[in-house]
Amino acid sequence: MSQAKQSGLSGETTAPQYWLYILSNSKPSGPLYLGDTTDLLNRMKEHHAGLRRDYAHYHRLDRLVYFEVWDDHEKFTARLRRVRNWPRDMRLLLIESLNPEWENLEYRLGEHAAPSETFKKRGEEKAA
């Protein structure tokens, strides 16, 4: 069962979301950056503004080529650990399985700040 946060006085609960994402600057020959956050939309803004002085900043990685969202923190951390230990060619296969054209997927975050059901379901299937 996933954790829940209280949101204000209304008593509504919302499950926290955990995002695993991969940035690149070009097609498969470029560097990859694997990151995680609880707010991907704001994290992408930070990357674009240069607020994060990390590998992605120094290699100018600004294209969101893959992401997954999780509600269960334990499953998320297990998935993140697994993907971090994968060799580069397996990460490339993961990206190309859902984004063969290496499009910038950031536009999918704008309206809803959540991935399409296809991306969410595919990510959950692969984690099992």
mmCIF file of N, CA and C in Angstrom:
data_model
loop_
_atom_site.group_PDB
_atom_site.id
_atom_site.type_symbol
_atom_site.label_atom_id
_atom_site.label_comp_id
_atom_site.label_asym_id
_atom_site.label_seq_id
_atom_site.Cartn_x
_atom_site.Cartn_y
_atom_site.Cartn_z
ATOM 1 N N MET A 1 0.847 -1.171 0.000
ATOM 2 C CA MET A 1 0.000 0.000 0.000
ATOM 3 C C MET A 1 0.893 1.235 0.000
ATOM 4 N N SER A 2 0.550 2.221 -0.823
ATOM 5 C CA SER A 2 1.404 3.394 -0.940
ATOM 6 C C SER A 2 1.144 4.377 0.189
ATOM 7 N N GLN A 3 2.148 5.202 0.435
ATOM 8 C CA GLN A 3 2.047 6.218 1.465
ATOM 9 C C GLN A 3 1.125 7.319 0.968
ATOM 10 N N ALA A 4 0.577 8.112 1.880
ATOM 11 C CA ALA A 4 -0.294 9.218 1.482
ATOM 12 C C ALA A 4 0.106 10.469 2.249
ATOM 13 N N LYS A 5 -0.070 11.625 1.608
ATOM 14 C CA LYS A 5 0.191 12.912 2.240
ATOM 15 C C LYS A 5 -1.141 13.592 2.513
ATOM 16 N N GLN A 6 -1.223 14.310 3.608
ATOM 17 C CA GLN A 6 -2.407 15.117 3.872
ATOM 18 C C GLN A 6 -2.274 16.403 3.061
ATOM 19 N N SER A 7 -3.348 16.819 2.424
ATOM 20 C CA SER A 7 -3.298 18.055 1.636
ATOM 21 C C SER A 7 -4.283 19.058 2.212
ATOM 22 N N GLY A 8 -3.806 19.892 3.094
ATOM 23 C CA GLY A 8 -4.622 20.959 3.649
ATOM 24 C C GLY A 8 -5.615 20.478 4.685
ATOM 25 N N LEU A 9 -6.628 21.310 4.933
ATOM 26 C CA LEU A 9 -7.620 21.021 5.954
ATOM 27 C C LEU A 9 -8.757 20.154 5.448
ATOM 28 N N SER A 10 -8.843 19.954 4.163
ATOM 29 C CA SER A 10 -9.970 19.233 3.583
ATOM 30 C C SER A 10 -9.957 17.749 3.927
ATOM 31 N N GLY A 11 -8.831 17.230 4.365
ATOM 32 C CA GLY A 11 -8.753 15.820 4.713
ATOM 33 C C GLY A 11 -8.473 14.927 3.516
ATOM 34 N N GLU A 12 -8.327 15.508 2.330
ATOM 35 C CA GLU A 12 -8.020 14.715 1.145
ATOM 36 C C GLU A 12 -6.600 14.177 1.257
ATOM 37 N N THR A 13 -6.387 12.993 0.724
ATOM 38 C CA THR A 13 -5.043 12.446 0.710
ATOM 39 C C THR A 13 -4.614 12.238 -0.731
ATOM 40 N N THR A 14 -3.373 12.516 -0.972
ATOM 41 C CA THR A 14 -2.825 12.270 -2.298
ATOM 42 C C THR A 14 -1.568 11.436 -2.134
ATOM 43 N N ALA A 15 -1.425 10.461 -2.991
ATOM 44 C CA ALA A 15 -0.240 9.616 -2.928
ATOM 45 C C ALA A 15 0.939 10.382 -3.516
ATOM 46 N N PRO A 16 2.083 10.345 -2.868
ATOM 47 C CA PRO A 16 3.257 11.001 -3.445
ATOM 48 C C PRO A 16 3.681 10.278 -4.718
ATOM 49 N N GLN A 17 4.285 11.013 -5.616
ATOM 50 C CA GLN A 17 4.772 10.416 -6.855
ATOM 51 C C GLN A 17 6.287 10.479 -6.866
ATOM 52 N N TYR A 18 6.886 9.413 -7.338
ATOM 53 C CA TYR A 18 8.333 9.311 -7.450
ATOM 54 C C TYR A 18 8.657 9.107 -8.921
ATOM 55 N N TRP A 19 9.526 9.942 -9.448
ATOM 56 C CA TRP A 19 9.840 9.944 -10.870
ATOM 57 C C TRP A 19 11.266 9.460 -11.104
ATOM 58 N N LEU A 20 11.423 8.568 -12.035
ATOM 59 C CA LEU A 20 12.720 8.146 -12.555
ATOM 60 C C LEU A 20 12.773 8.735 -13.963
ATOM 61 N N TYR A 21 13.865 9.400 -14.316
ATOM 62 C CA TYR A 21 13.923 10.021 -15.639
ATOM 63 C C TYR A 21 15.333 9.916 -16.221
ATOM 64 N N ILE A 22 15.383 10.016 -17.554
ATOM 65 C CA ILE A 22 16.668 9.987 -18.257
ATOM 66 C C ILE A 22 16.731 11.192 -19.183
ATOM 67 N N LEU A 23 17.845 11.923 -19.098
ATOM 68 C CA LEU A 23 18.104 13.066 -19.969
ATOM 69 C C LEU A 23 19.206 12.719 -20.955
ATOM 70 N N SER A 24 19.150 13.354 -22.123
ATOM 71 C CA SER A 24 20.198 13.216 -23.124
ATOM 72 C C SER A 24 20.291 14.532 -23.881
ATOM 73 N N ASN A 25 21.271 14.644 -24.769
ATOM 74 C CA ASN A 25 21.360 15.833 -25.607
ATOM 75 C C ASN A 25 21.345 15.480 -27.085
ATOM 76 N N SER A 26 21.331 14.201 -27.382
ATOM 77 C CA SER A 26 21.301 13.775 -28.776
ATOM 78 C C SER A 26 20.818 12.338 -28.846
ATOM 79 N N LYS A 27 20.912 11.768 -30.004
ATOM 80 C CA LYS A 27 20.493 10.372 -30.166
ATOM 81 C C LYS A 27 21.464 9.447 -29.428
ATOM 82 N N PRO A 28 21.393 8.148 -29.599
ATOM 83 C CA PRO A 28 22.116 7.195 -28.745
ATOM 84 C C PRO A 28 23.608 7.430 -28.534
ATOM 85 N N SER A 29 24.254 8.226 -29.362
ATOM 86 C CA SER A 29 25.692 8.404 -29.193
ATOM 87 C C SER A 29 26.046 9.371 -28.069
ATOM 88 N N GLY A 30 25.081 10.150 -27.590
ATOM 89 C CA GLY A 30 25.354 11.151 -26.561
ATOM 90 C C GLY A 30 25.323 10.585 -25.153
ATOM 91 N N PRO A 31 25.748 11.406 -24.192
ATOM 92 C CA PRO A 31 25.731 10.966 -22.791
ATOM 93 C C PRO A 31 24.300 10.860 -22.270
ATOM 94 N N LEU A 32 24.125 10.065 -21.222
ATOM 95 C CA LEU A 32 22.827 9.883 -20.576
ATOM 96 C C LEU A 32 22.948 10.270 -19.105
ATOM 97 N N TYR A 33 21.875 10.811 -18.564
ATOM 98 C CA TYR A 33 21.815 11.152 -17.145
ATOM 99 C C TYR A 33 20.568 10.514 -16.567
ATOM 100 N N LEU A 34 20.728 9.693 -15.552
ATOM 101 C CA LEU A 34 19.609 9.052 -14.870
ATOM 102 C C LEU A 34 19.353 9.805 -13.577
ATOM 103 N N GLY A 35 18.136 10.326 -13.416
ATOM 104 C CA GLY A 35 17.811 11.087 -12.224
ATOM 105 C C GLY A 35 16.535 10.598 -11.577
ATOM 106 N N ASP A 36 16.291 11.104 -10.379
ATOM 107 C CA ASP A 36 15.047 10.795 -9.674
ATOM 108 C C ASP A 36 14.601 12.026 -8.906
ATOM 109 N N THR A 37 13.291 12.158 -8.740
ATOM 110 C CA THR A 37 12.725 13.312 -8.065
ATOM 111 C C THR A 37 11.294 13.011 -7.650
ATOM 112 N N THR A 38 10.720 13.899 -6.856
ATOM 113 C CA THR A 38 9.306 13.792 -6.525
ATOM 114 C C THR A 38 8.486 14.815 -7.306
ATOM 115 N N ASP A 39 9.135 15.670 -8.075
ATOM 116 C CA ASP A 39 8.447 16.690 -8.873
ATOM 117 C C ASP A 39 9.229 16.904 -10.167
ATOM 118 N N LEU A 40 8.896 16.150 -11.191
ATOM 119 C CA LEU A 40 9.671 16.186 -12.430
ATOM 120 C C LEU A 40 9.533 17.513 -13.165
ATOM 121 N N LEU A 41 8.365 18.118 -13.132
ATOM 122 C CA LEU A 41 8.177 19.394 -13.821
ATOM 123 C C LEU A 41 9.119 20.459 -13.253
ATOM 124 N N ASN A 42 9.175 20.574 -11.940
ATOM 125 C CA ASN A 42 10.094 21.548 -11.324
ATOM 126 C C ASN A 42 11.550 21.153 -11.525
ATOM 127 N N ARG A 43 11.851 19.864 -11.489
ATOM 128 C CA ARG A 43 13.237 19.431 -11.715
ATOM 129 C C ARG A 43 13.701 19.808 -13.112
ATOM 130 N N MET A 44 12.814 19.678 -14.112
ATOM 131 C CA MET A 44 13.188 20.056 -15.476
ATOM 132 C C MET A 44 13.423 21.563 -15.563
ATOM 133 N N LYS A 45 12.621 22.338 -14.853
ATOM 134 C CA LYS A 45 12.837 23.795 -14.819
ATOM 135 C C LYS A 45 14.204 24.108 -14.218
ATOM 136 N N GLU A 46 14.572 23.377 -13.152
ATOM 137 C CA GLU A 46 15.883 23.576 -12.529
ATOM 138 C C GLU A 46 17.009 23.236 -13.499
ATOM 139 N N HIS A 47 16.853 22.128 -14.238
ATOM 140 C CA HIS A 47 17.873 21.748 -15.218
ATOM 141 C C HIS A 47 18.012 22.835 -16.283
ATOM 142 N N HIS A 48 16.905 23.354 -16.799
ATOM 143 C CA HIS A 48 16.958 24.370 -17.853
ATOM 144 C C HIS A 48 17.531 25.699 -17.355
ATOM 145 N N ALA A 49 17.264 26.026 -16.114
ATOM 146 C CA ALA A 49 17.755 27.289 -15.555
ATOM 147 C C ALA A 49 19.213 27.200 -15.110
ATOM 148 N N GLY A 50 19.778 25.994 -15.122
ATOM 149 C CA GLY A 50 21.166 25.825 -14.707
ATOM 150 C C GLY A 50 21.363 25.880 -13.209
ATOM 151 N N LEU A 51 20.302 25.654 -12.447
ATOM 152 C CA LEU A 51 20.402 25.704 -10.988
ATOM 153 C C LEU A 51 21.106 24.490 -10.407
ATOM 154 N N ARG A 52 21.079 23.404 -11.117
ATOM 155 C CA ARG A 52 21.703 22.166 -10.649
ATOM 156 C C ARG A 52 23.052 22.017 -11.346
ATOM 157 N N ARG A 53 24.111 22.164 -10.605
ATOM 158 C CA ARG A 53 25.457 22.037 -11.167
ATOM 159 C C ARG A 53 25.893 20.586 -11.047
ATOM 160 N N ASP A 54 25.384 19.762 -11.942
ATOM 161 C CA ASP A 54 25.655 18.330 -11.902
ATOM 162 C C ASP A 54 26.095 17.845 -13.282
ATOM 163 N N TYR A 55 26.186 16.557 -13.441
ATOM 164 C CA TYR A 55 26.601 15.946 -14.707
ATOM 165 C C TYR A 55 25.741 16.450 -15.868
ATOM 166 N N ALA A 56 24.430 16.525 -15.645
ATOM 167 C CA ALA A 56 23.526 16.975 -16.703
ATOM 168 C C ALA A 56 23.844 18.413 -17.123
ATOM 169 N N HIS A 57 24.166 19.255 -16.164
ATOM 170 C CA HIS A 57 24.481 20.653 -16.468
ATOM 171 C C HIS A 57 25.767 20.762 -17.283
ATOM 172 N N TYR A 58 26.809 20.086 -16.847
ATOM 173 C CA TYR A 58 28.103 20.207 -17.512
ATOM 174 C C TYR A 58 28.133 19.564 -18.889
ATOM 175 N N HIS A 59 27.257 18.608 -19.115
ATOM 176 C CA HIS A 59 27.184 17.969 -20.437
ATOM 177 C C HIS A 59 26.022 18.489 -21.275
ATOM 178 N N ARG A 60 25.345 19.523 -20.777
ATOM 179 C CA ARG A 60 24.234 20.179 -21.471
ATOM 180 C C ARG A 60 23.149 19.188 -21.897
ATOM 181 N N LEU A 61 22.753 18.368 -20.957
ATOM 182 C CA LEU A 61 21.702 17.388 -21.214
ATOM 183 C C LEU A 61 20.364 18.041 -20.904
ATOM 184 N N ASP A 62 19.599 18.310 -21.934
ATOM 185 C CA ASP A 62 18.347 19.049 -21.747
ATOM 186 C C ASP A 62 17.145 18.372 -22.391
ATOM 187 N N ARG A 63 17.320 17.194 -22.916
ATOM 188 C CA ARG A 63 16.223 16.495 -23.581
ATOM 189 C C ARG A 63 15.744 15.347 -22.694
ATOM 190 N N LEU A 64 14.482 15.415 -22.274
ATOM 191 C CA LEU A 64 13.878 14.352 -21.469
ATOM 192 C C LEU A 64 13.474 13.234 -22.429
ATOM 193 N N VAL A 65 14.211 12.123 -22.392
ATOM 194 C CA VAL A 65 13.960 11.048 -23.352
ATOM 195 C C VAL A 65 13.231 9.852 -22.757
ATOM 196 N N TYR A 66 13.119 9.812 -21.413
ATOM 197 C CA TYR A 66 12.424 8.690 -20.781
ATOM 198 C C TYR A 66 12.026 9.084 -19.370
ATOM 199 N N PHE A 67 10.857 8.606 -18.932
ATOM 200 C CA PHE A 67 10.470 8.782 -17.535
ATOM 201 C C PHE A 67 9.473 7.720 -17.118
ATOM 202 N N GLU A 68 9.451 7.479 -15.828
ATOM 203 C CA GLU A 68 8.490 6.586 -15.187
ATOM 204 C C GLU A 68 8.004 7.285 -13.934
ATOM 205 N N VAL A 69 6.774 7.003 -13.532
ATOM 206 C CA VAL A 69 6.250 7.550 -12.285
ATOM 207 C C VAL A 69 5.735 6.393 -11.435
ATOM 208 N N TRP A 70 6.016 6.501 -10.136
ATOM 209 C CA TRP A 70 5.653 5.451 -9.183
ATOM 210 C C TRP A 70 4.945 6.072 -7.992
ATOM 211 N N ASP A 71 3.990 5.340 -7.427
ATOM 212 C CA ASP A 71 3.316 5.765 -6.199
ATOM 213 C C ASP A 71 3.889 5.050 -4.983
ATOM 214 N N ASP A 72 4.447 3.883 -5.190
ATOM 215 C CA ASP A 72 4.981 3.064 -4.098
ATOM 216 C C ASP A 72 6.486 3.310 -3.961
ATOM 217 N N HIS A 73 6.900 3.867 -2.816
ATOM 218 C CA HIS A 73 8.298 4.234 -2.635
ATOM 219 C C HIS A 73 9.235 3.026 -2.650
ATOM 220 N N GLU A 74 8.827 1.929 -2.051
ATOM 221 C CA GLU A 74 9.689 0.737 -2.022
ATOM 222 C C GLU A 74 9.930 0.187 -3.425
ATOM 223 N N LYS A 75 8.873 0.094 -4.218
ATOM 224 C CA LYS A 75 9.028 -0.397 -5.593
ATOM 225 C C LYS A 75 9.862 0.582 -6.416
ATOM 226 N N PHE A 76 9.654 1.875 -6.178
ATOM 227 C CA PHE A 76 10.420 2.896 -6.889
ATOM 228 C C PHE A 76 11.915 2.769 -6.599
ATOM 229 N N THR A 77 12.280 2.661 -5.335
ATOM 230 C CA THR A 77 13.703 2.573 -5.005
ATOM 231 C C THR A 77 14.323 1.291 -5.545
ATOM 232 N N ALA A 78 13.572 0.205 -5.555
ATOM 233 C CA ALA A 78 14.084 -1.041 -6.138
ATOM 234 C C ALA A 78 14.312 -0.866 -7.636
ATOM 235 N N ARG A 79 13.367 -0.237 -8.314
ATOM 236 C CA ARG A 79 13.494 0.003 -9.761
ATOM 237 C C ARG A 79 14.673 0.934 -10.045
ATOM 238 N N LEU A 80 14.792 1.994 -9.291
ATOM 239 C CA LEU A 80 15.882 2.949 -9.487
ATOM 240 C C LEU A 80 17.235 2.269 -9.301
ATOM 241 N N ARG A 81 17.367 1.472 -8.248
ATOM 242 C CA ARG A 81 18.609 0.746 -8.004
ATOM 243 C C ARG A 81 18.939 -0.190 -9.170
ATOM 244 N N ARG A 82 17.910 -0.871 -9.662
ATOM 245 C CA ARG A 82 18.115 -1.812 -10.760
ATOM 246 C C ARG A 82 18.582 -1.090 -12.029
ATOM 247 N N VAL A 83 17.890 -0.009 -12.394
ATOM 248 C CA VAL A 83 18.241 0.718 -13.627
ATOM 249 C C VAL A 83 19.613 1.368 -13.496
ATOM 250 N N ARG A 84 19.963 1.857 -12.321
ATOM 251 C CA ARG A 84 21.291 2.459 -12.119
ATOM 252 C C ARG A 84 22.408 1.442 -12.333
ATOM 253 N N ASN A 85 22.140 0.185 -12.057
ATOM 254 C CA ASN A 85 23.159 -0.843 -12.223
ATOM 255 C C ASN A 85 23.210 -1.427 -13.636
ATOM 256 N N TRP A 86 22.288 -1.023 -14.485
ATOM 257 C CA TRP A 86 22.289 -1.527 -15.858
ATOM 258 C C TRP A 86 23.441 -0.925 -16.660
ATOM 259 N N PRO A 87 23.984 -1.702 -17.594
ATOM 260 C CA PRO A 87 24.957 -1.114 -18.523
ATOM 261 C C PRO A 87 24.248 -0.163 -19.491
ATOM 262 N N ARG A 88 25.012 0.676 -20.135
ATOM 263 C CA ARG A 88 24.474 1.685 -21.049
ATOM 264 C C ARG A 88 23.568 1.088 -22.122
ATOM 265 N N ASP A 89 23.947 -0.045 -22.703
ATOM 266 C CA ASP A 89 23.142 -0.594 -23.795
ATOM 267 C C ASP A 89 21.742 -1.001 -23.326
ATOM 268 N N MET A 90 21.602 -1.432 -22.075
ATOM 269 C CA MET A 90 20.268 -1.756 -21.568
ATOM 270 C C MET A 90 19.433 -0.491 -21.360
ATOM 271 N N ARG A 91 20.070 0.595 -20.933
ATOM 272 C CA ARG A 91 19.346 1.865 -20.796
ATOM 273 C C ARG A 91 18.902 2.376 -22.159
ATOM 274 N N LEU A 92 19.742 2.198 -23.172
ATOM 275 C CA LEU A 92 19.363 2.594 -24.527
ATOM 276 C C LEU A 92 18.158 1.795 -25.006
ATOM 277 N N LEU A 93 18.142 0.489 -24.724
ATOM 278 C CA LEU A 93 16.989 -0.337 -25.096
ATOM 279 C C LEU A 93 15.731 0.118 -24.373
ATOM 280 N N LEU A 94 15.850 0.495 -23.120
ATOM 281 C CA LEU A 94 14.708 0.984 -22.352
ATOM 282 C C LEU A 94 14.139 2.246 -22.993
ATOM 283 N N ILE A 95 14.995 3.190 -23.317
ATOM 284 C CA ILE A 95 14.557 4.439 -23.948
ATOM 285 C C ILE A 95 13.883 4.143 -25.281
ATOM 286 N N GLU A 96 14.532 3.340 -26.103
ATOM 287 C CA GLU A 96 14.019 3.087 -27.449
ATOM 288 C C GLU A 96 12.765 2.225 -27.457
ATOM 289 N N SER A 97 12.506 1.480 -26.369
ATOM 290 C CA SER A 97 11.279 0.686 -26.316
ATOM 291 C C SER A 97 10.040 1.578 -26.231
ATOM 292 N N LEU A 98 10.175 2.761 -25.648
ATOM 293 C CA LEU A 98 9.040 3.675 -25.522
ATOM 294 C C LEU A 98 9.201 4.966 -26.306
ATOM 295 N N ASN A 99 10.400 5.296 -26.704
ATOM 296 C CA ASN A 99 10.660 6.546 -27.398
ATOM 297 C C ASN A 99 11.690 6.309 -28.506
ATOM 298 N N PRO A 100 11.323 5.545 -29.547
ATOM 299 C CA PRO A 100 12.302 5.181 -30.576
ATOM 300 C C PRO A 100 12.861 6.368 -31.362
ATOM 301 N N GLU A 101 12.132 7.470 -31.406
ATOM 302 C CA GLU A 101 12.595 8.659 -32.142
ATOM 303 C C GLU A 101 13.405 9.613 -31.272
ATOM 304 N N TRP A 102 13.584 9.271 -30.012
ATOM 305 C CA TRP A 102 14.318 10.107 -29.057
ATOM 306 C C TRP A 102 13.742 11.521 -29.001
ATOM 307 N N GLU A 103 12.411 11.613 -28.986
ATOM 308 C CA GLU A 103 11.745 12.904 -28.875
ATOM 309 C C GLU A 103 11.939 13.468 -27.473
ATOM 310 N N ASN A 104 11.821 14.781 -27.365
ATOM 311 C CA ASN A 104 11.837 15.412 -26.051
ATOM 312 C C ASN A 104 10.436 15.233 -25.462
ATOM 313 N N LEU A 105 10.326 14.501 -24.377
ATOM 314 C CA LEU A 105 9.030 14.170 -23.782
ATOM 315 C C LEU A 105 8.556 15.209 -22.774
ATOM 316 N N GLU A 106 9.286 16.267 -22.634
ATOM 317 C CA GLU A 106 8.941 17.276 -21.638
ATOM 318 C C GLU A 106 7.564 17.893 -21.897
ATOM 319 N N TYR A 107 7.159 17.995 -23.139
ATOM 320 C CA TYR A 107 5.856 18.571 -23.448
ATOM 321 C C TYR A 107 4.726 17.758 -22.827
ATOM 322 N N ARG A 108 4.940 16.505 -22.531
ATOM 323 C CA ARG A 108 3.911 15.674 -21.899
ATOM 324 C C ARG A 108 3.705 16.033 -20.434
ATOM 325 N N LEU A 109 4.643 16.756 -19.854
ATOM 326 C CA LEU A 109 4.538 17.132 -18.449
ATOM 327 C C LEU A 109 3.744 18.420 -18.262
ATOM 328 N N GLY A 110 3.683 19.250 -19.270
ATOM 329 C CA GLY A 110 3.091 20.575 -19.165
ATOM 330 C C GLY A 110 1.662 20.609 -18.676
ATOM 331 N N GLU A 111 0.764 19.922 -19.332
ATOM 332 C CA GLU A 111 -0.657 20.007 -18.997
ATOM 333 C C GLU A 111 -1.002 19.298 -17.700
ATOM 334 N N HIS A 112 -0.536 18.079 -17.564
ATOM 335 C CA HIS A 112 -1.001 17.258 -16.454
ATOM 336 C C HIS A 112 0.058 16.982 -15.397
ATOM 337 N N ALA A 113 1.303 17.257 -15.683
ATOM 338 C CA ALA A 113 2.416 16.935 -14.778
ATOM 339 C C ALA A 113 2.421 15.461 -14.421
ATOM 340 N N ALA A 114 1.946 14.637 -15.348
ATOM 341 C CA ALA A 114 1.965 13.182 -15.162
ATOM 342 C C ALA A 114 2.084 12.540 -16.529
ATOM 343 N N PRO A 115 2.709 11.392 -16.622
ATOM 344 C CA PRO A 115 2.885 10.758 -17.917
ATOM 345 C C PRO A 115 1.594 10.167 -18.448
ATOM 346 N N SER A 116 1.590 9.873 -19.715
ATOM 347 C CA SER A 116 0.434 9.195 -20.288
ATOM 348 C C SER A 116 0.317 7.819 -19.668
ATOM 349 N N GLU A 117 -0.844 7.232 -19.753
ATOM 350 C CA GLU A 117 -1.059 5.905 -19.179
ATOM 351 C C GLU A 117 -0.121 4.880 -19.798
ATOM 352 N N THR A 118 0.198 5.041 -21.081
ATOM 353 C CA THR A 118 1.102 4.099 -21.737
ATOM 354 C C THR A 118 2.440 4.080 -21.029
ATOM 355 N N PHE A 119 3.011 5.271 -20.762
ATOM 356 C CA PHE A 119 4.315 5.331 -20.112
ATOM 357 C C PHE A 119 4.231 4.794 -18.702
ATOM 358 N N LYS A 120 3.170 5.121 -17.973
ATOM 359 C CA LYS A 120 3.042 4.664 -16.592
ATOM 360 C C LYS A 120 2.923 3.145 -16.545
ATOM 361 N N LYS A 121 2.050 2.585 -17.366
ATOM 362 C CA LYS A 121 1.845 1.138 -17.349
ATOM 363 C C LYS A 121 3.086 0.400 -17.819
ATOM 364 N N ARG A 122 3.723 0.873 -18.884
ATOM 365 C CA ARG A 122 4.913 0.202 -19.396
ATOM 366 C C ARG A 122 6.002 0.192 -18.348
ATOM 367 N N GLY A 123 6.173 1.310 -17.632
ATOM 368 C CA GLY A 123 7.193 1.393 -16.597
ATOM 369 C C GLY A 123 6.909 0.419 -15.469
ATOM 370 N N GLU A 124 5.649 0.295 -15.081
ATOM 371 C CA GLU A 124 5.296 -0.607 -13.996
ATOM 372 C C GLU A 124 5.488 -2.055 -14.408
ATOM 373 N N GLU A 125 5.196 -2.385 -15.684
ATOM 374 C CA GLU A 125 5.372 -3.746 -16.156
ATOM 375 C C GLU A 125 6.835 -4.154 -16.133
ATOM 376 N N LYS A 126 7.704 -3.251 -16.548
ATOM 377 C CA LYS A 126 9.126 -3.572 -16.638
ATOM 378 C C LYS A 126 9.772 -3.718 -15.271
ATOM 379 N N ALA A 127 9.190 -3.103 -14.269
ATOM 380 C CA ALA A 127 9.775 -3.150 -12.938
ATOM 381 C C ALA A 127 9.554 -4.510 -12.271
ATOM 382 N N ALA A 128 8.542 -5.186 -12.679
ATOM 383 C CA ALA A 128 8.214 -6.447 -12.036
ATOM 384 C C ALA A 128 9.197 -7.551 -12.360
#
